[in-house]
Amino acid sequence: MEDILSRFERMLGWVPQWLVGVGLVVGAIVVALFVYGIAARIIKRALGMRWPAVTLLLQRVAGPARLALCLVAVALVLPLAPLNDVLGQQLRHFFIVAVIALIGWITVRAVDMGAARYLQRFRLDTDENFLARKHVTQVRVFKRVLDTLVVIIAVSTALMTFESVKQYGVSLFASAGAAGLIVGLAARPLLSNLIAGVQIAITQPIRIEDAVIIENEWGWVEDIASTYVVVRLWDWRRMVVPLSYFIERPFQNWTRDTQSLIGAITLHVDYCTDVSRIRQRLEQAVGDSKLWDGAVVNLQVIEASPRSIELRALVSARSAPQSWDLRCEIREKLLAFIREEMPEAFPRERALISPPLADFSGTFEHDDARSPPVPARARS
């Protein structure tokens, strides 16, 4: 290698030494990328058809593998490159920072691949997917917390390789006091959300694809990030909520223990309504619906006002969307039944009309047989 370099120096004697050294480093990087491309193609052709997982693995590790080969090539060429002290020191420092970045990158990819491998055993596209949603929620939250910690550690380690930053950090830690208080107050929202994410992963008040009601909005938990939660609302909007919200404030979770829900349908009918006929029609309509899970169907008189009575029908479904659709379907069928077969069940206004008592005073005093008292008239 030294003979080859000496020959190149004699041939390119007119070129500055630092430019030759930089060219060697760049050439080593180009050769490393070329070698990686050839090796990746050979591996895909030899093993990709028999083991598809190998192709997926190559795609996942492509970036770190390229960087690792480039760093190996630079490490081999850098001691032989004719560089002055200043430029050589800068390239060595850059090499150290690149190694730190490579270690962090490999750690993040290893965590992602491990999480993906673990979650392959669970499916979210089934009806009874509580165990899957539990593990998906835990793994995603922990993975993002670990990714955040790895990035913070890697960036901090890389910055500490710079003398100016190191001295600043030492002086900052030495001063503590007000500076530490300011930094702590500024980082409080981030730290509180990170801690809330760990709490949610452990206690799991919410999971992926849970049906929740937040701020009078109904939707599904679409994603749980390291500091926030994305809720997919029923009209396809997205609500972004801090993680600390689910620890500090109350909310409704419709699928905490089971996906089945009971829906209520309220009707106002007249006092002369035959409730038993409406109950029979309710049972028939629910039995004919594909949305009913066969668990709950009931009709009760829950209120009686001066003008009407209030009926409440309870029906159950396998999930929150099916419960909503079932309620709308049964309400429509009951209204059609009342309109077509029981029109007397519609609420009506009743009034008792009679003359004032002053109009009867003369009749009561004179007791005229030819003028009998005027009877009260009722009209509905």
PDB file of C-alpha atoms in Angstrom, residues 31-48 54 58 65-66 69:
ATOM      1  CA  VAL A  31     -15.280   2.102  -3.231  1.00  0.00           C
ATOM      2  CA  ALA A  32     -17.089   1.103  -0.031  1.00  0.00           C
ATOM      3  CA  LEU A  33     -20.470   2.113  -1.479  1.00  0.00           C
ATOM      4  CA  PHE A  34     -19.697   0.232  -4.698  1.00  0.00           C
ATOM      5  CA  VAL A  35     -18.744  -2.905  -2.759  1.00  0.00           C
ATOM      6  CA  TYR A  36     -21.921  -2.693  -0.705  1.00  0.00           C
ATOM      7  CA  GLY A  37     -24.067  -2.387  -3.825  1.00  0.00           C
ATOM      8  CA  ILE A  38     -22.501  -5.483  -5.402  1.00  0.00           C
ATOM      9  CA  ALA A  39     -22.720  -7.500  -2.177  1.00  0.00           C
ATOM     10  CA  ALA A  40     -26.371  -6.542  -1.635  1.00  0.00           C
ATOM     11  CA  ARG A  41     -27.315  -7.632  -5.177  1.00  0.00           C
ATOM     12  CA  ILE A  42     -25.500 -10.942  -4.817  1.00  0.00           C
ATOM     13  CA  ILE A  43     -27.218 -11.670  -1.490  1.00  0.00           C
ATOM     14  CA  LYS A  44     -30.653 -10.770  -2.878  1.00  0.00           C
ATOM     15  CA  ARG A  45     -30.242 -13.025  -5.909  1.00  0.00           C
ATOM     16  CA  ALA A  46     -28.801 -15.915  -3.910  1.00  0.00           C
ATOM     17  CA  LEU A  47     -31.088 -15.836  -0.879  1.00  0.00           C
ATOM     18  CA  GLY A  48     -33.931 -13.464  -1.667  1.00  0.00           C
ATOM     19  CA  VAL A  54     -33.466 -11.586   3.909  1.00  0.00           C
ATOM     20  CA  LEU A  58     -31.339  -5.790   3.815  1.00  0.00           C
ATOM     21  CA  ALA A  65     -24.530  -0.931   6.640  1.00  0.00           C
ATOM     22  CA  ARG A  66     -23.458   1.682   4.079  1.00  0.00           C
ATOM     23  CA  LEU A  69     -18.541   0.188   5.367  1.00  0.00           C
TER      24      LEU A  69
END
